Amino acid sequence: MGTEDDGRADGMGELMIDEAVELAMALGDVDEAERGKVETLCRAAVEEFSRRLRDGVEAGDCAPALALAAAWTALADLCVGACADGVESFTAGAVTVRQGEKLTALERSEGLRRRAELAMAPYLEDRGFFFRGVRG
């Protein structure tokens, strides 16, 4: 797996977090007032993905994919958080979710998470794929 410092407060990690924040703000068309939340969510996503890196892969080796995956993950968390907080409507890019459409928001969140995982798939440890019920 990646080293303990990957994506943390070192210079490279801060640059990656800044890039992830800018991507999330742009991709999600997020209001500037939400920047603090987006930064917190991006930081957590960079740290999470960095801990899951395959042996021999450093955060810098996959910086563009890591920043994009962190942005998608932050937007997914922001979307779910808005629904959980009882917000009447939430807009991310061209999609607006209104109260009563929580399933849609959850589906959107899952779609964003899948995008993040796909972006990082070549760099991450195997998450435990196994054959079940296959006779050898």
XYZ file of N, CA and C in Angstrom:
408
model
N 0.836 -1.174 0.000
C 0.000 0.000 0.000
C 0.875 1.229 0.000
N 0.253 2.375 -0.197
C 0.999 3.620 -0.207
C 1.548 3.910 1.184
N 2.479 4.858 1.249
C 3.052 5.195 2.538
C 2.057 5.983 3.360
N 2.362 6.103 4.646
C 1.443 6.771 5.549
C 1.272 8.254 5.211
N 2.291 8.869 4.565
C 2.240 10.295 4.259
C 1.441 10.617 3.006
N 1.112 9.617 2.175
C 0.460 9.885 0.895
C -0.771 10.750 1.073
N -0.814 11.889 0.340
C -1.992 12.725 0.335
C -2.174 13.543 1.600
N -1.243 13.488 2.526
C -1.408 14.222 3.778
C -0.907 15.646 3.616
N -0.537 16.283 4.694
C -0.249 17.712 4.696
C 1.103 18.082 4.091
N 1.793 17.169 3.415
C 3.030 17.553 2.752
C 2.702 18.406 1.525
N 3.737 18.971 0.895
C 3.519 19.857 -0.247
C 2.743 19.217 -1.376
N 3.113 17.999 -1.759
C 2.424 17.300 -2.845
C 0.973 17.025 -2.471
N 0.747 16.602 -1.233
C -0.609 16.318 -0.777
C -1.485 17.555 -0.789
N -0.931 18.680 -0.356
C -1.711 19.927 -0.343
C -2.045 20.370 -1.760
N -1.088 20.229 -2.678
C -1.363 20.578 -4.078
C -2.456 19.693 -4.651
N -2.406 18.416 -4.322
C -3.407 17.478 -4.809
C -4.792 17.814 -4.236
N -4.824 18.156 -2.967
C -6.094 18.528 -2.332
C -6.635 19.805 -2.970
N -5.763 20.780 -3.186
C -6.191 22.027 -3.836
C -6.753 21.747 -5.222
N -6.092 20.874 -5.974
C -6.573 20.524 -7.313
C -7.926 19.810 -7.229
N -8.068 18.906 -6.262
C -9.337 18.191 -6.082
C -10.458 19.168 -5.741
N -10.169 20.140 -4.887
C -11.181 21.135 -4.509
C -11.614 21.927 -5.743
N -10.647 22.384 -6.532
C -10.980 23.161 -7.733
C -11.800 22.325 -8.716
N -11.428 21.059 -8.880
C -12.200 20.175 -9.762
C -13.627 19.988 -9.250
N -13.769 19.734 -7.966
C -15.108 19.525 -7.386
C -15.959 20.782 -7.533
N -15.366 21.924 -7.262
C -16.114 23.184 -7.373
C -16.596 23.393 -8.806
N -15.737 23.082 -9.775
C -16.086 23.279 -11.186
C -17.047 22.204 -11.690
N -16.732 20.940 -11.429
C -17.573 19.839 -11.921
C -18.969 19.878 -11.322
N -19.047 20.252 -10.048
C -20.334 20.274 -9.372
C -21.009 21.629 -9.409
N -20.337 22.611 -10.015
C -20.877 23.970 -10.042
C -21.317 24.364 -8.638
N -20.420 24.135 -7.679
C -20.708 24.341 -6.266
C -20.525 25.812 -5.913
N -21.426 26.333 -5.112
C -21.367 27.714 -4.660
C -20.121 27.929 -3.808
N -19.499 29.074 -3.949
C -18.274 29.405 -3.214
C -18.467 29.286 -1.701
N -19.662 29.514 -1.213
C -19.946 29.404 0.217
C -19.726 27.982 0.739
N -19.730 27.001 -0.153
C -19.554 25.597 0.229
C -18.095 25.142 0.153
N -17.170 26.047 -0.204
C -15.762 25.674 -0.409
C -15.164 24.972 0.813
N -15.448 25.447 2.002
C -14.904 24.824 3.210
C -15.323 23.368 3.347
N -16.601 23.088 3.100
C -17.092 21.707 3.148
C -16.412 20.862 2.071
N -16.312 21.430 0.867
C -15.704 20.695 -0.251
C -14.249 20.375 0.071
N -13.528 21.322 0.656
C -12.121 21.075 1.002
C -11.997 19.952 2.024
N -12.841 19.972 3.043
C -12.816 18.920 4.057
C -13.098 17.556 3.436
N -14.108 17.500 2.566
C -14.473 16.239 1.917
C -13.386 15.764 0.961
N -12.767 16.679 0.233
C -11.672 16.312 -0.682
C -10.469 15.795 0.093
N -10.147 16.454 1.185
C -9.015 16.015 2.020
C -9.252 14.577 2.503
N -10.450 14.317 2.997
C -10.769 12.965 3.477
C -10.687 11.946 2.348
N -11.159 12.319 1.160
C -11.136 11.394 0.021
C -9.705 11.111 -0.433
N -8.858 12.142 -0.483
C -7.453 11.938 -0.866
C -6.784 10.996 0.130
N -7.029 11.206 1.415
C -6.430 10.336 2.425
C -6.941 8.908 2.316
N -8.244 8.763 2.084
C -8.813 7.416 1.949
C -8.210 6.671 0.763
N -8.213 7.311 -0.403
C -7.655 6.649 -1.588
C -6.159 6.390 -1.431
N -5.438 7.310 -0.797
C -3.996 7.139 -0.603
C -3.682 5.917 0.252
N -4.518 5.652 1.250
C -4.314 4.471 2.102
C -4.561 3.169 1.343
N -5.323 3.241 0.272
C -5.684 2.033 -0.479
C -4.790 1.773 -1.679
N -3.735 2.582 -1.869
C -2.861 2.403 -3.028
C -2.135 1.061 -2.967
N -1.949 0.460 -4.145
C -1.195 -0.791 -4.252
C 0.241 -0.577 -3.791
N 0.893 -1.664 -3.418
C 2.318 -1.610 -3.081
C 3.087 -1.035 -4.251
N 4.000 -0.130 -3.952
C 4.846 0.456 -4.982
C 4.244 1.656 -5.688
N 2.994 1.972 -5.403
C 2.344 3.130 -6.021
C 2.296 4.256 -5.004
N 2.810 5.408 -5.387
C 2.775 6.605 -4.553
C 1.668 7.525 -5.052
N 1.185 8.392 -4.187
C 0.122 9.325 -4.566
C 0.520 10.153 -5.784
N 1.781 10.549 -5.866
C 2.251 11.335 -7.007
C 2.205 10.583 -8.322
N 2.255 9.254 -8.265
C 2.209 8.434 -9.483
C 0.854 8.497 -10.171
N -0.163 8.822 -9.418
C -1.527 8.833 -9.955
C -2.243 10.133 -9.612
N -1.484 11.216 -9.499
C -2.026 12.494 -9.026
C -3.261 12.963 -9.795
N -3.262 12.949 -11.137
C -4.476 13.419 -11.828
C -5.704 12.563 -11.515
N -5.532 11.244 -11.501
C -6.648 10.346 -11.197
C -7.086 10.512 -9.744
N -6.127 10.672 -8.845
C -6.442 10.831 -7.425
C -7.208 12.125 -7.174
N -6.795 13.212 -7.804
C -7.507 14.486 -7.635
C -8.931 14.378 -8.174
N -9.087 13.746 -9.331
C -10.424 13.586 -9.922
C -11.298 12.687 -9.053
N -10.737 11.576 -8.598
C -11.503 10.663 -7.744
C -11.915 11.340 -6.435
N -11.022 12.139 -5.873
C -11.353 12.863 -4.639
C -12.469 13.874 -4.900
N -12.434 14.532 -6.049
C -13.481 15.494 -6.395
C -14.834 14.805 -6.528
N -14.872 13.677 -7.259
C -16.134 12.937 -7.421
C -16.650 12.458 -6.063
N -15.758 11.970 -5.226
C -16.154 11.475 -3.911
C -16.694 12.613 -3.039
N -16.033 13.756 -3.075
C -16.505 14.909 -2.308
C -17.893 15.334 -2.772
N -18.124 15.344 -4.088
C -19.446 15.713 -4.603
C -20.504 14.693 -4.177
N -20.132 13.414 -4.162
C -21.066 12.379 -3.707
C -21.433 12.604 -2.245
N -20.431 12.892 -1.418
C -20.682 13.122 0.004
C -21.493 14.392 0.225
N -21.218 15.415 -0.554
C -21.969 16.666 -0.447
C -23.429 16.442 -0.810
N -23.654 15.645 -1.839
C -25.011 15.329 -2.292
C -25.776 14.586 -1.202
N -25.179 13.561 -0.637
C -25.824 12.779 0.417
C -26.033 13.638 1.655
N -25.048 14.448 1.984
C -25.160 15.319 3.152
C -26.297 16.302 3.021
N -26.494 16.851 1.841
C -27.587 17.802 1.629
C -28.932 17.126 1.837
N -29.071 15.894 1.385
C -30.324 15.153 1.565
C -30.540 14.797 3.033
N -29.471 14.402 3.711
C -29.579 14.001 5.114
C -29.907 15.185 6.011
N -29.473 16.369 5.618
C -29.717 17.566 6.422
C -31.118 18.125 6.229
N -31.916 17.506 5.388
C -33.262 17.990 5.162
C -33.319 19.208 4.254
N -32.271 19.422 3.475
C -32.246 20.543 2.539
C -33.349 20.323 1.514
N -34.078 21.378 1.190
C -35.198 21.239 0.260
C -34.753 20.993 -1.164
N -33.594 21.566 -1.559
C -33.073 21.296 -2.889
C -31.559 21.406 -2.860
N -30.930 20.718 -3.789
C -29.478 20.692 -3.898
C -29.136 20.638 -5.371
N -28.200 21.478 -5.817
C -27.798 21.486 -7.217
C -26.324 21.134 -7.315
N -26.006 20.185 -8.179
C -24.625 19.832 -8.503
C -24.539 19.798 -10.019
N -23.929 20.814 -10.582
C -23.866 20.901 -12.036
C -25.246 21.131 -12.604
N -25.608 20.327 -13.583
C -26.893 20.486 -14.258
C -28.023 19.725 -13.567
N -27.712 19.045 -12.470
C -28.722 18.229 -11.795
C -29.179 18.919 -10.515
N -30.474 19.097 -10.366
C -31.058 19.631 -9.136
C -31.923 18.555 -8.515
N -31.705 18.324 -7.229
C -32.484 17.343 -6.485
C -33.350 18.120 -5.507
N -34.640 17.841 -5.517
C -35.577 18.506 -4.611
C -36.058 17.523 -3.551
N -36.534 18.079 -2.442
C -37.046 17.243 -1.365
C -38.052 16.250 -1.930
N -37.999 15.023 -1.448
C -38.875 13.983 -1.963
C -38.204 13.181 -3.062
N -37.010 13.599 -3.462
C -36.268 12.900 -4.512
C -34.984 12.300 -3.935
N -35.037 11.861 -2.681
C -33.841 11.357 -2.017
C -33.251 10.143 -2.724
N -34.089 9.287 -3.267
C -33.572 8.134 -3.978
C -32.728 8.587 -5.161
N -33.192 9.603 -5.867
C -32.430 10.144 -6.979
C -31.087 10.673 -6.496
N -31.074 11.366 -5.380
C -29.831 11.901 -4.832
C -28.888 10.772 -4.435
N -29.428 9.725 -3.836
C -28.598 8.587 -3.456
C -28.052 7.870 -4.688
N -28.875 7.744 -5.708
C -28.409 7.127 -6.950
C -27.316 7.968 -7.586
N -27.487 9.289 -7.565
C -26.463 10.176 -8.117
C -25.172 10.029 -7.326
N -25.292 9.966 -6.008
C -24.123 9.805 -5.162
C -23.380 8.507 -5.496
N -24.124 7.432 -5.660
C -23.499 6.147 -6.014
C -22.817 6.220 -7.377
N -23.432 6.919 -8.314
C -22.819 7.093 -9.633
C -21.510 7.853 -9.548
N -21.471 8.887 -8.721
C -20.241 9.655 -8.538
C -19.167 8.794 -7.877
N -19.567 7.988 -6.905
C -18.603 7.096 -6.248
C -18.041 6.056 -7.229
N -18.908 5.535 -8.090
C -18.429 4.573 -9.096
C -17.409 5.230 -10.017
N -17.671 6.469 -10.418
C -16.705 7.189 -11.254
C -15.370 7.333 -10.547
N -15.414 7.667 -9.267
C -14.190 7.826 -8.486
C -13.418 6.508 -8.425
N -14.114 5.427 -8.136
C -13.466 4.114 -8.059
C -12.869 3.710 -9.408
N -13.585 3.974 -10.491
C -13.078 3.644 -11.819
C -11.827 4.441 -12.159
N -11.808 5.710 -11.774
C -10.631 6.544 -12.042
C -9.401 6.007 -11.320
N -9.587 5.461 -10.130
C -8.472 4.980 -9.319
C -8.200 3.488 -9.449
N -9.063 2.758 -10.112
C -8.954 1.294 -10.173
C -7.551 0.780 -10.530
N -6.862 1.357 -11.498
C -5.541 0.810 -11.834
C -4.500 0.967 -10.724
N -4.756 1.811 -9.759
C -3.763 2.130 -8.730
C -4.081 1.548 -7.359
N -5.261 0.993 -7.188
C -5.704 0.556 -5.860
C -5.483 -0.924 -5.609
N -5.346 -1.254 -4.331
C -5.290 -2.645 -3.893
C -6.602 -3.320 -4.270
N -6.544 -4.607 -4.481
C -7.754 -5.388 -4.720
C -8.612 -5.316 -3.467
N -9.900 -5.071 -3.637
C -10.795 -4.929 -2.479
C -11.459 -6.238 -2.088
N -10.787 -7.346 -2.320
C -11.301 -8.601 -1.804
C -12.204 -9.359 -2.748
N -11.995 -9.238 -4.041
C -12.774 -10.023 -4.992
C -12.534 -11.498 -4.722
N -13.578 -12.271 -4.762
C -13.433 -13.705 -4.578
C -14.548 -14.421 -5.316
N -14.292 -15.692 -5.599
C -15.315 -16.520 -6.239
C -16.136 -17.147 -5.138
N -17.437 -17.091 -5.302
C -18.309 -17.667 -4.296
C -19.160 -18.741 -4.959
N -19.152 -19.890 -4.376
C -19.981 -20.982 -4.878
C -19.460 -21.592 -6.162
N -18.191 -21.367 -6.478
C -17.595 -21.956 -7.677
C -16.873 -23.224 -7.273
N -17.236 -24.293 -7.921
C -16.586 -25.564 -7.596
C -15.366 -25.763 -8.475
N -14.306 -26.219 -7.869
C -13.052 -26.346 -8.586
C -12.758 -27.653 -9.027
